[in-house]
Amino acid sequence: MIRLSRRRWVIITILIAGLWSCVALDLNPAGLAIGAGGLGLAGEFFTHALHPALQYESAVPAGTIPILLRSLQAAWWTLIFATTAISLAVAIGMLLGFTASTAWWSEDLTARDTTWRRIITAYLAPAIYGSTRILINLMRSIHELLWAVLLLAAFGIHHMGAAIAIAIPCGGTLAKIFAEMIDETPRDAALAMRDAGATPLQIYFIGLLPRALPDIAAYTLYRFECALRTSAVLGFFGFPTLGFYIAASFENLHYAEVWTYLYVLFGLVALVDWWSGKLRRNMLLWTQTTA
Amino acid sequence: MDTDNSVNLAIEQLHRQRPRSRFVRYSVCLMLLVIALSWLLGDFFTTDLFNGRRLQNLQRFLQELIPYPLQGRAFDWAIALDWLDKILADRGWQALGTTLAISVAAIVMAGCSSLVFTLLAARTLSTTEPFLPAPLGKHSRFKQSAWWLVVAITRLMLIFLRAIPEYVWAFLLLAVLGISAWPIVLALALHNIGILGKLSAEVVENLPTAALASLRGLGASRLQIAGAAIMPMALPRLLMFFFYRWETCVREATVLGMLGFVSLGFWIQDARARNVYDEMFLLIILGAALIMGGDLVSAIVRALIRNNR
């Protein structure tokens, strides 16, 4: 019997699972060999990648803004939904991240001198902690687009619905990560504060949170990039972001226009990617010099 | 009094020496500005948010979330279970299985093919003299710029792949390839190649170079180095990213069916189109359960890998 390391077992399992799913989905290379019509379509679509439209491909009603301006406008709307959603999500994340961390009630950081405090740490805090964790998991486990579908069904189409649809799962994820980061912050300062007689809230907001802040900010930036992509996709549900125009142009067979919008989306994402990367590196430098 | 003063002075001095970055400060200002503009210009506060019609709509929607056979009567376990069983047997289980298979097939494809791009995008490997200090003037300018071009093109392609959301890839590929599992799987795979390729390239670039440099010094080729040293050294981290991305694949797979391939998203869209909100809600909850299960499996496997270096 050959002894395989766990790592190798994991890889073998992955490959078997991959094969199983290909069989279950009936994926065979023949399925990729598309018919002449499909091939023509694919060829036409991808050759347009080299010359995206600078003008509309068909006549448009007088007064329509030029396509380049319109794509920038759609990019701006994409940005609006994403920023609104991320600012909501940060508020949610901070609030739930606080209640989902153990730092404000865990044994080593709280003195149990009064009966009240003992009751809180023994019963109330774990209950709040536990229910927040469940709430966070529910928020995270339903996809943004499904939240959008639910909110659309409940309220009809409304911009606030789109922002909230992105903010709920994003806020849940931020809360989870914030809580983990705060709990993993070195507790030396916090312990010193406890010994000096600080209350758990003081310890939390002065001893722990500021030290976790650069990591929290860096992760929030990463989530912002995800929100931007989701915001673009929400166009498929009728909101005025890039997805709306991608779908509309594609359905009218205006492939060059599709590529214009795709390139603008690419540009927007790449710009935010570059900017947040630079910001993250700057903040990383920051923590290293203070450490 | 005197010590107080000196403490204050020390604090003031520390405060003055705090790290400051003009870029960070301007960025924060810009961010606050964009957030304020978004809230102001986004039409989020139109007056009809809570008008009578919307509230009525909301009330009806909430009532219709209750399973249909149970509406307007006392709760009964037998009826509820019967309703649940019927939907699951009709399409629930099959949809769950398909969705899971889509996510697994996509991430395995992405994982395998991203390895190639990882090696091409790693600046330490894709260069004229990998891991060794370059002897001056030994390599032609042409060779150097050729390698630079390889890295640049690979990275640009990876950025493009991950900038386009899975949903958009799937939408485009479905029209081009016709309705089958391929477009959905490929869409997920393409986006994840972009992400895995970038993350893994960073892992490869950050590997300790001593072993790699000595292999190169002994005359190993790039592929030999990759197979004998880079892969074994980078594998635990790569597997971490693999499972982390698989979680997101499961997440995305639950909605990609909305575009027309029969899986969970398809039936959710279908129930929505028929205004059968109780069934739609059940299917959404099923998707959430699948995602939670995926997260759990991934967390367990990642813990296994972490503890077994």
Coordinates of C-alpha atoms in Angstrom, one line a residue:
Chain A
M1 CA 0.0 0.0 0.0
I2 CA 1.5 3.3 -1.1
R3 CA 1.2 6.0 1.5
L4 CA 0.1 9.2 -0.1
S5 CA 0.3 12.6 1.6
R6 CA -2.9 14.4 2.3
R7 CA -2.0 16.9 -0.4
R8 CA -1.8 14.2 -2.9
W9 CA -5.2 12.8 -1.8
V10 CA -6.7 16.2 -2.2
I11 CA -5.3 16.5 -5.8
I12 CA -6.5 13.0 -6.7
T13 CA -10.0 13.8 -5.3
I14 CA -10.1 17.1 -7.3
L15 CA -9.3 15.3 -10.5
I16 CA -11.9 12.6 -9.9
A17 CA -14.5 15.2 -9.0
G18 CA -13.6 17.1 -12.2
L19 CA -14.1 14.0 -14.3
W20 CA -17.4 13.1 -12.5
S21 CA -18.8 16.6 -13.2
C22 CA -17.8 16.5 -16.9
V23 CA -19.6 13.2 -17.2
A24 CA -22.6 14.4 -15.3
L25 CA -22.9 17.5 -17.4
D26 CA -22.3 15.6 -20.6
L27 CA -19.3 17.8 -21.5
N28 CA -17.4 16.3 -24.4
P29 CA -15.1 18.1 -26.8
A30 CA -17.7 17.4 -29.6
G31 CA -20.0 19.8 -27.8
L32 CA -17.5 22.6 -28.6
A33 CA -17.3 21.8 -32.3
I34 CA -20.0 24.2 -33.2
G35 CA -22.0 24.1 -36.4
A36 CA -21.2 26.3 -39.4
G37 CA -23.8 28.9 -38.3
G38 CA -22.4 29.0 -34.8
L39 CA -18.8 29.2 -36.1
G40 CA -19.7 32.1 -38.3
L41 CA -21.3 33.9 -35.4
A42 CA -18.3 33.2 -33.1
G43 CA -15.9 34.4 -35.8
E44 CA -17.9 37.5 -36.5
F45 CA -18.2 38.3 -32.8
F46 CA -14.5 37.8 -32.0
T47 CA -13.1 39.6 -35.1
H48 CA -15.0 42.7 -33.9
A49 CA -12.7 42.6 -30.8
L50 CA -10.1 44.3 -33.0
H51 CA -12.3 47.2 -34.1
P52 CA -14.9 48.2 -31.5
A53 CA -17.5 50.7 -32.6
L54 CA -16.8 54.4 -32.4
Q55 CA -20.2 55.2 -33.8
Y56 CA -23.6 53.4 -33.6
E57 CA -23.9 50.6 -36.1
S58 CA -27.4 51.6 -37.1
A59 CA -29.4 54.7 -37.4
V60 CA -30.4 56.1 -34.0
P61 CA -33.1 58.7 -33.2
A62 CA -31.9 62.3 -33.4
G63 CA -30.6 63.5 -30.0
T64 CA -29.1 60.2 -28.9
I65 CA -25.7 60.9 -27.3
P66 CA -22.6 59.4 -29.1
I67 CA -21.7 55.9 -28.1
L68 CA -18.5 56.8 -26.5
L69 CA -20.2 59.3 -24.2
R70 CA -23.0 56.8 -23.6
S71 CA -20.5 54.1 -22.6
L72 CA -18.8 56.5 -20.2
Q73 CA -22.3 57.4 -18.8
A74 CA -23.0 53.7 -18.3
A75 CA -19.6 53.3 -16.6
W76 CA -20.5 56.2 -14.3
W77 CA -23.8 54.5 -13.4
T78 CA -21.9 51.3 -12.8
L79 CA -19.6 53.3 -10.4
I80 CA -22.5 54.9 -8.7
F81 CA -24.3 51.6 -7.8
A82 CA -21.0 50.1 -6.7
T83 CA -19.9 53.0 -4.4
T84 CA -23.4 53.4 -2.9
A85 CA -23.5 49.6 -2.3
I86 CA -20.0 49.5 -0.8
S87 CA -20.7 52.4 1.6
L88 CA -23.8 50.6 2.8
A89 CA -21.9 47.4 3.0
V90 CA -19.1 49.0 5.1
A91 CA -21.7 50.3 7.6
I92 CA -23.3 46.8 7.8
G93 CA -19.9 45.2 8.0
M94 CA -18.7 47.5 10.8
L95 CA -21.8 46.9 12.9
L96 CA -22.1 43.1 12.4
G97 CA -18.3 42.8 12.4
F98 CA -18.4 44.2 15.9
T99 CA -21.0 41.8 17.2
A100 CA -19.5 38.9 15.3
S101 CA -16.1 39.3 16.9
T102 CA -15.2 37.7 20.2
A103 CA -12.9 40.6 21.2
W104 CA -15.6 42.7 23.0
W105 CA -16.7 39.9 25.4
S106 CA -14.0 37.2 25.4
E107 CA -12.8 36.0 28.8
D108 CA -9.3 37.4 28.6
L109 CA -10.3 40.9 27.7
T110 CA -13.2 41.5 30.1
A111 CA -13.0 41.8 33.9
R112 CA -15.9 40.1 35.5
D113 CA -16.2 42.2 38.6
T114 CA -19.9 42.9 38.7
T115 CA -22.8 40.5 38.5
W116 CA -24.2 42.4 35.5
R117 CA -21.0 42.0 33.5
R118 CA -20.8 38.3 34.4
I119 CA -24.3 37.8 33.1
I120 CA -23.5 39.7 29.9
T121 CA -20.4 37.7 29.1
A122 CA -21.9 34.4 30.1
Y123 CA -25.2 34.5 28.3
L124 CA -26.0 37.7 26.4
A125 CA -22.8 38.1 24.4
P126 CA -22.6 34.5 23.1
A127 CA -26.2 34.8 22.0
I128 CA -25.6 38.0 20.1
Y129 CA -22.4 36.5 18.7
G130 CA -24.1 33.3 17.6
S131 CA -27.1 35.0 16.0
T132 CA -24.9 37.5 14.2
R133 CA -22.9 34.6 12.7
I134 CA -26.0 32.9 11.4
L135 CA -27.3 36.2 10.0
I136 CA -24.0 36.8 8.2
N137 CA -24.0 33.4 6.7
L138 CA -27.6 33.8 5.4
M139 CA -26.6 37.2 3.9
R140 CA -23.5 35.8 2.2
S141 CA -25.1 32.6 0.9
I142 CA -27.6 34.2 -1.3
H143 CA -26.0 35.6 -4.5
E144 CA -26.3 39.3 -5.3
L145 CA -28.4 38.7 -8.3
L146 CA -30.8 36.5 -6.3
W147 CA -31.1 39.3 -3.8
A148 CA -31.9 41.5 -6.8
V149 CA -34.5 39.1 -8.0
L150 CA -36.1 39.0 -4.5
L151 CA -36.0 42.8 -4.1
L152 CA -37.4 43.3 -7.6
A153 CA -40.3 40.9 -6.8
A154 CA -40.9 42.6 -3.5
F155 CA -40.5 46.3 -4.5
G156 CA -40.5 46.5 -8.3
I157 CA -37.6 48.1 -10.1
H158 CA -36.0 50.8 -8.0
H159 CA -32.4 52.0 -7.8
M160 CA -32.3 51.6 -4.0
G161 CA -33.1 47.9 -4.6
A162 CA -30.1 47.4 -6.8
A163 CA -27.8 49.1 -4.3
I164 CA -29.2 47.0 -1.4
A165 CA -29.0 43.8 -3.4
I166 CA -25.2 44.3 -3.8
A167 CA -24.8 45.6 -0.2
I168 CA -26.4 42.7 1.6
P169 CA -24.0 39.8 0.6
C170 CA -21.1 42.2 0.4
G171 CA -21.9 43.5 3.9
G172 CA -22.1 40.0 5.2
T173 CA -18.7 39.1 3.7
L174 CA -17.1 42.3 5.1
A175 CA -18.6 41.6 8.5
K176 CA -17.1 38.1 8.5
I177 CA -13.7 39.3 7.5
F178 CA -13.7 42.3 9.8
A179 CA -14.6 40.1 12.7
E180 CA -11.8 37.7 11.9
M181 CA -9.2 40.4 11.4
I182 CA -10.1 42.1 14.7
D183 CA -10.0 38.8 16.5
E184 CA -6.5 38.1 15.0
T185 CA -5.1 41.5 16.0
P186 CA -2.3 41.1 18.5
R187 CA -3.8 41.7 21.9
D188 CA -0.8 43.1 23.8
A189 CA -2.1 46.7 23.8
A190 CA -5.6 45.5 24.6
L191 CA -4.4 43.5 27.6
A192 CA -2.4 46.4 28.9
M193 CA -5.5 48.6 28.6
R194 CA -7.5 46.0 30.5
D195 CA -5.0 45.9 33.3
A196 CA -5.2 49.7 33.4
G197 CA -8.9 49.4 34.0
A198 CA -10.3 50.2 30.5
T199 CA -13.9 49.0 29.7
P200 CA -14.3 46.4 26.9
L201 CA -15.7 49.0 24.5
Q202 CA -12.6 51.3 25.1
I203 CA -10.4 48.3 24.5
Y204 CA -12.2 47.5 21.3
F205 CA -12.2 50.9 19.8
I206 CA -8.8 52.1 20.9
G207 CA -6.7 48.9 21.5
L208 CA -7.9 46.7 18.7
L209 CA -9.8 48.4 15.9
P210 CA -7.2 51.0 14.8
R211 CA -4.6 48.3 14.4
A212 CA -6.8 46.2 12.2
L213 CA -7.8 49.2 10.1
P214 CA -5.3 49.0 7.3
D215 CA -6.1 45.4 6.7
I216 CA -9.8 46.2 6.8
A217 CA -9.4 49.0 4.3
A218 CA -7.4 46.8 2.0
Y219 CA -10.0 44.1 2.0
T220 CA -12.8 46.6 1.5
L221 CA -11.1 47.9 -1.6
Y222 CA -10.9 44.3 -2.9
R223 CA -14.7 43.9 -2.3
F224 CA -15.2 47.2 -4.1
E225 CA -13.8 45.7 -7.2
C226 CA -16.3 42.8 -6.9
A227 CA -19.1 45.2 -6.3
L228 CA -18.2 47.0 -9.5
R229 CA -18.5 43.8 -11.6
T230 CA -21.8 42.9 -10.0
S231 CA -23.0 46.5 -10.6
A232 CA -22.2 46.1 -14.3
V233 CA -24.1 42.8 -14.4
L234 CA -27.2 44.4 -12.8
G235 CA -27.7 46.1 -16.1
F236 CA -29.1 42.7 -17.3
F237 CA -32.0 43.3 -14.9
G238 CA -32.8 46.7 -16.4
F239 CA -30.6 49.1 -14.4
P240 CA -28.7 51.7 -16.5
T241 CA -25.2 50.1 -16.0
L242 CA -22.9 48.7 -18.6
G243 CA -24.6 45.3 -18.6
F244 CA -27.8 46.9 -19.9
Y245 CA -26.1 48.2 -23.1
I246 CA -24.0 45.0 -23.5
A247 CA -27.1 42.9 -23.6
A248 CA -29.1 45.4 -25.8
S249 CA -26.3 45.7 -28.4
F250 CA -25.7 42.0 -28.4
E251 CA -29.3 41.2 -29.0
N252 CA -29.4 43.6 -31.9
L253 CA -26.3 41.8 -33.3
H254 CA -24.2 45.0 -33.0
Y255 CA -21.0 43.2 -32.0
A256 CA -18.7 46.1 -32.5
E257 CA -20.8 48.1 -30.0
V258 CA -20.7 45.2 -27.5
W259 CA -16.9 45.3 -27.7
T260 CA -16.9 49.1 -27.0
Y261 CA -18.9 48.5 -23.8
L262 CA -16.7 45.5 -22.9
Y263 CA -13.5 47.6 -23.3
V264 CA -15.0 50.4 -21.2
L265 CA -15.9 47.9 -18.5
F266 CA -12.4 46.5 -18.8
G267 CA -10.9 50.0 -18.5
L268 CA -13.0 50.8 -15.5
V269 CA -12.1 47.6 -13.7
A270 CA -8.4 47.9 -14.6
L271 CA -8.3 51.5 -13.4
V272 CA -9.9 50.6 -10.1
D273 CA -7.7 47.6 -9.8
W274 CA -4.5 49.7 -10.4
W275 CA -5.6 52.4 -8.0
S276 CA -6.6 50.1 -5.2
G277 CA -3.4 48.1 -5.7
K278 CA -1.4 51.2 -5.3
L279 CA -3.4 52.3 -2.2
R280 CA -3.0 48.8 -0.6
R281 CA 0.7 48.9 -1.1
N282 CA 0.9 52.3 0.4
M283 CA -1.1 51.2 3.4
L284 CA 1.0 48.1 3.8
L285 CA 4.1 50.3 3.9
W286 CA 2.3 52.1 6.6
T287 CA 1.7 49.1 8.9
Q288 CA 5.3 48.0 8.4
T289 CA 6.8 51.3 9.5
T290 CA 4.6 51.5 12.6
A291 CA 5.2 47.9 13.5
Chain B
M1 CA 5.2 68.2 36.3
D2 CA 8.4 67.9 34.5
T3 CA 7.9 64.3 33.6
D4 CA 4.4 65.1 32.4
N5 CA 5.8 67.7 30.1
S6 CA 8.4 65.4 28.7
V7 CA 5.8 62.6 28.1
N8 CA 3.6 65.1 26.2
L9 CA 6.6 66.2 24.2
A10 CA 7.4 62.6 23.4
I11 CA 3.8 62.0 22.3
E12 CA 3.9 65.1 20.2
Q13 CA 7.1 64.0 18.5
L14 CA 5.7 60.5 17.8
H15 CA 2.6 62.2 16.4
R16 CA 4.7 64.3 14.1
Q17 CA 6.7 61.3 13.0
R18 CA 3.6 59.2 12.1
P19 CA 3.8 57.8 8.5
R20 CA 1.9 60.0 6.1
S21 CA 1.2 59.4 2.5
R22 CA -0.1 62.1 0.2
F23 CA -1.5 59.5 -2.2
V24 CA -3.5 57.8 0.6
R25 CA -4.8 61.2 1.7
Y26 CA -5.9 62.3 -1.7
S27 CA -7.4 58.9 -2.4
V28 CA -9.5 59.1 0.8
C29 CA -10.8 62.5 -0.2
L30 CA -11.6 61.3 -3.7
M31 CA -13.4 58.3 -2.3
L32 CA -15.5 60.4 0.0
L33 CA -16.3 62.7 -2.9
V34 CA -17.4 59.8 -5.1
I35 CA -19.5 58.3 -2.3
A36 CA -21.3 61.6 -1.7
L37 CA -21.9 62.1 -5.4
S38 CA -23.2 58.6 -5.8
W39 CA -25.7 59.0 -3.0
L40 CA -26.8 62.4 -4.4
L41 CA -26.9 61.6 -8.1
G42 CA -28.1 58.0 -8.1
D43 CA -31.9 58.6 -7.9
F44 CA -32.0 56.5 -4.8
F45 CA -34.6 58.7 -3.0
T46 CA -37.4 59.0 -5.5
T47 CA -40.6 59.7 -3.7
D48 CA -42.3 56.6 -4.8
L49 CA -40.1 54.2 -2.8
F50 CA -42.9 53.7 -0.2
N51 CA -46.0 54.7 -2.0
G52 CA -49.2 52.7 -1.6
R53 CA -48.8 50.6 -4.7
R54 CA -45.3 49.4 -3.7
L55 CA -46.4 48.6 -0.1
Q56 CA -49.4 46.6 -1.5
N57 CA -47.0 44.8 -3.8
L58 CA -44.7 44.0 -0.9
Q59 CA -47.5 42.7 1.3
R60 CA -48.7 40.4 -1.5
F61 CA -45.2 39.2 -2.2
L62 CA -44.7 38.3 1.5
Q63 CA -47.9 36.4 1.6
E64 CA -47.0 34.5 -1.5
L65 CA -43.7 33.3 0.0
I66 CA -45.8 30.9 2.1
P67 CA -46.1 27.5 0.4
Y68 CA -49.1 27.5 -1.8
P69 CA -51.0 24.6 -0.3
L70 CA -50.6 26.2 3.2
Q71 CA -51.8 29.7 2.2
G72 CA -54.9 30.7 4.2
R73 CA -54.9 27.7 6.6
A74 CA -53.1 26.6 9.7
F75 CA -49.6 25.2 9.3
D76 CA -49.5 21.5 8.8
W77 CA -46.2 19.5 8.6
A78 CA -47.6 16.8 6.4
I79 CA -48.7 19.3 3.7
A80 CA -45.5 21.3 3.9
L81 CA -43.3 18.2 3.6
D82 CA -45.4 16.9 0.7
W83 CA -45.0 20.3 -1.1
L84 CA -41.3 20.3 -0.4
D85 CA -40.8 16.7 -1.5
K86 CA -42.7 17.3 -4.8
I87 CA -40.6 20.3 -5.8
L88 CA -37.3 18.5 -4.8
A89 CA -38.2 15.4 -6.7
D90 CA -39.4 17.3 -9.8
R91 CA -36.3 19.5 -10.2
G92 CA -34.7 20.4 -6.9
W93 CA -32.2 17.6 -6.6
Q94 CA -31.4 17.5 -10.2
A95 CA -30.8 21.3 -10.3
L96 CA -28.6 21.1 -7.2
G97 CA -26.5 18.3 -8.7
T98 CA -26.1 20.1 -12.0
T99 CA -25.1 23.4 -10.3
L100 CA -22.5 21.6 -8.2
A101 CA -21.1 19.8 -11.2
I102 CA -20.9 23.1 -13.1
S103 CA -18.8 24.6 -10.3
V104 CA -16.5 21.6 -10.0
A105 CA -15.9 21.2 -13.7
A106 CA -15.2 25.0 -14.1
I107 CA -12.8 25.3 -11.3
V108 CA -10.8 22.1 -12.3
M109 CA -10.5 23.5 -15.8
A110 CA -9.5 26.9 -14.6
G111 CA -7.0 25.4 -12.1
C112 CA -5.3 23.2 -14.7
S113 CA -5.1 25.8 -17.4
S114 CA -4.1 28.7 -15.2
L115 CA -0.9 26.9 -14.4
V116 CA 0.4 27.6 -17.9
F117 CA -0.4 31.3 -17.5
T118 CA 1.0 31.4 -14.0
L119 CA 4.4 30.4 -15.3
L120 CA 4.3 32.8 -18.2
A121 CA 3.2 35.7 -16.0
A122 CA 5.8 35.2 -13.2
R123 CA 8.4 37.9 -13.7
T124 CA 11.1 35.8 -12.0
L125 CA 10.7 32.9 -14.4
S126 CA 9.7 34.6 -17.7
T127 CA 13.0 36.4 -18.1
T128 CA 16.2 35.8 -19.9
E129 CA 18.0 34.5 -16.9
P130 CA 15.5 33.2 -14.3
F131 CA 16.6 33.4 -10.7
L132 CA 20.2 34.2 -11.4
P133 CA 21.7 37.6 -11.4
A134 CA 21.9 38.6 -15.1
P135 CA 25.4 38.7 -16.5
L136 CA 25.7 42.1 -18.1
G137 CA 25.6 42.3 -21.8
K138 CA 25.3 38.6 -22.3
H139 CA 21.7 38.7 -23.6
S140 CA 20.6 40.6 -26.6
R141 CA 18.2 43.4 -26.2
F142 CA 15.8 41.5 -28.5
K143 CA 15.6 38.5 -26.2
Q144 CA 15.0 40.7 -23.2
S145 CA 12.2 42.6 -24.8
A146 CA 10.7 39.4 -26.1
W147 CA 10.4 38.0 -22.6
W148 CA 9.1 41.4 -21.4
L149 CA 6.4 41.2 -24.1
V150 CA 5.4 37.6 -23.0
V151 CA 4.9 38.8 -19.5
A152 CA 3.0 41.9 -20.5
I153 CA 0.7 40.2 -22.9
T154 CA -0.1 37.3 -20.4
R155 CA -0.8 39.8 -17.7
L156 CA -3.0 42.0 -19.9
M157 CA -4.9 38.9 -21.0
L158 CA -5.4 37.8 -17.4
I159 CA -6.7 41.3 -16.4
F160 CA -9.1 41.2 -19.3
L161 CA -10.4 37.7 -18.4
R162 CA -11.1 38.7 -14.9
A163 CA -12.5 42.2 -15.7
I164 CA -15.4 40.7 -17.6
P165 CA -17.9 39.2 -15.0
E166 CA -18.8 35.5 -15.3
Y167 CA -22.4 36.5 -16.0
V168 CA -21.4 38.5 -19.1
W169 CA -19.0 35.8 -20.3
A170 CA -21.8 33.3 -20.0
F171 CA -24.3 35.6 -21.8
L172 CA -21.9 36.0 -24.7
L173 CA -20.8 32.4 -24.9
L174 CA -24.4 31.0 -24.7
A175 CA -25.3 32.9 -27.9
V176 CA -22.1 31.8 -29.7
L177 CA -22.0 28.1 -28.6
G178 CA -25.7 27.4 -28.2
I179 CA -27.4 26.1 -25.0
S180 CA -25.4 23.4 -23.3
A181 CA -23.3 23.2 -20.2
W182 CA -20.2 24.3 -22.1
P183 CA -20.8 28.1 -22.2
I184 CA -21.6 28.2 -18.5
V185 CA -18.6 26.1 -17.5
L186 CA -16.3 28.0 -19.9
A187 CA -17.6 31.4 -18.6
L188 CA -16.8 30.5 -15.0
A189 CA -13.4 28.9 -16.1
L190 CA -12.3 32.0 -18.1
H191 CA -13.0 34.5 -15.3
N192 CA -11.3 32.2 -12.8
I193 CA -8.2 31.7 -15.0
G194 CA -7.8 35.4 -14.8
I195 CA -8.0 35.5 -11.0
L196 CA -6.1 32.3 -10.3
G197 CA -3.4 33.2 -12.8
K198 CA -2.7 36.5 -11.2
L199 CA -2.8 35.2 -7.6
S200 CA -0.6 32.2 -8.4
A201 CA 1.9 34.3 -10.4
E202 CA 2.4 36.4 -7.2
V203 CA 2.9 33.2 -5.2
V204 CA 5.6 32.0 -7.6
E205 CA 7.3 35.4 -7.6
N206 CA 7.4 35.4 -3.8
L207 CA 9.0 32.0 -3.4
P208 CA 12.4 31.8 -1.7
T209 CA 14.8 31.8 -4.6
A210 CA 17.8 29.9 -3.2
A211 CA 16.7 26.4 -4.4
L212 CA 15.5 27.7 -7.7
A213 CA 18.7 29.6 -8.4
S214 CA 20.9 26.6 -7.6
L215 CA 18.8 24.4 -9.9
R216 CA 19.2 27.0 -12.6
G217 CA 22.9 27.2 -11.9
L218 CA 23.1 23.4 -12.5
G219 CA 21.6 24.0 -15.9
A220 CA 18.0 23.0 -15.4
S221 CA 15.6 24.3 -18.0
R222 CA 12.7 26.5 -17.1
L223 CA 10.2 23.7 -17.3
Q224 CA 12.4 21.4 -15.2
I225 CA 12.6 24.1 -12.5
A226 CA 8.9 24.5 -12.7
G227 CA 8.2 20.8 -12.3
A228 CA 10.9 20.0 -9.8
A229 CA 10.9 23.1 -7.5
I230 CA 8.3 25.7 -8.2
M231 CA 5.2 23.4 -8.2
P232 CA 6.1 21.5 -5.0
M233 CA 7.0 24.7 -3.2
A234 CA 3.9 26.7 -4.3
L235 CA 1.4 23.9 -4.2
P236 CA -0.1 24.5 -0.7
R237 CA -0.8 28.1 -1.4
L238 CA -2.1 27.3 -4.9
L239 CA -4.5 24.8 -3.4
M240 CA -5.7 27.3 -0.9
F241 CA -6.6 29.7 -3.7
F242 CA -8.1 26.9 -5.7
F243 CA -10.6 26.1 -2.9
Y244 CA -11.2 29.7 -2.2
R245 CA -12.1 30.3 -5.8
W246 CA -14.2 27.1 -5.8
E247 CA -16.4 28.7 -3.2
T248 CA -17.1 31.7 -5.5
C249 CA -17.7 29.3 -8.4
V250 CA -20.5 27.5 -6.4
R251 CA -21.9 31.0 -5.7
E252 CA -21.9 32.1 -9.3
A253 CA -23.1 28.7 -10.6
T254 CA -26.4 29.2 -8.7
V255 CA -27.2 32.2 -10.8
L256 CA -25.7 31.4 -14.2
G257 CA -28.6 29.1 -15.0
M258 CA -30.8 32.2 -15.2
L259 CA -29.4 32.7 -18.7
G260 CA -31.1 29.5 -20.0
F261 CA -29.1 26.3 -19.1
V262 CA -31.2 24.1 -16.9
S263 CA -29.7 24.3 -13.4
L264 CA -30.7 26.1 -10.2
G265 CA -30.8 29.6 -11.6
F266 CA -33.0 28.4 -14.5
W267 CA -35.7 27.1 -12.2
I268 CA -35.5 30.3 -10.0
Q269 CA -36.0 32.4 -13.1
D270 CA -38.7 30.1 -14.3
A271 CA -40.6 30.3 -11.0
R272 CA -40.2 34.1 -11.0
A273 CA -41.6 34.3 -14.5
R274 CA -44.6 32.2 -13.5
N275 CA -45.0 34.4 -10.3
V276 CA -44.7 31.3 -8.1
Y277 CA -42.9 33.0 -5.3
D278 CA -43.1 30.2 -2.8
E279 CA -41.2 27.9 -5.1
M280 CA -38.7 30.6 -6.1
F281 CA -38.0 31.3 -2.4
L282 CA -37.5 27.6 -1.7
L283 CA -35.0 27.2 -4.6
I284 CA -33.1 30.3 -3.5
I285 CA -32.8 28.8 0.0
L286 CA -31.6 25.5 -1.6
G287 CA -28.9 27.5 -3.4
A288 CA -27.9 29.1 -0.1
A289 CA -27.7 25.6 1.5
L290 CA -25.5 24.5 -1.4
I291 CA -23.2 27.5 -0.9
M292 CA -22.9 27.0 2.8
G293 CA -22.1 23.3 2.2
G294 CA -19.4 24.3 -0.3
D295 CA -17.9 26.8 2.1
L296 CA -17.8 24.1 4.8
V297 CA -16.1 21.6 2.6
S298 CA -13.6 24.1 1.4
A299 CA -12.9 25.3 4.9
I300 CA -12.2 21.7 6.0
V301 CA -10.0 20.9 3.1
R302 CA -8.0 24.1 3.5
A303 CA -7.5 23.3 7.2
L304 CA -6.2 19.8 6.1
I305 CA -3.8 21.4 3.7
R306 CA -2.6 23.9 6.2
N307 CA -1.8 21.3 8.8
N308 CA 0.1 19.1 6.4
R309 CA 2.9 21.0 4.8

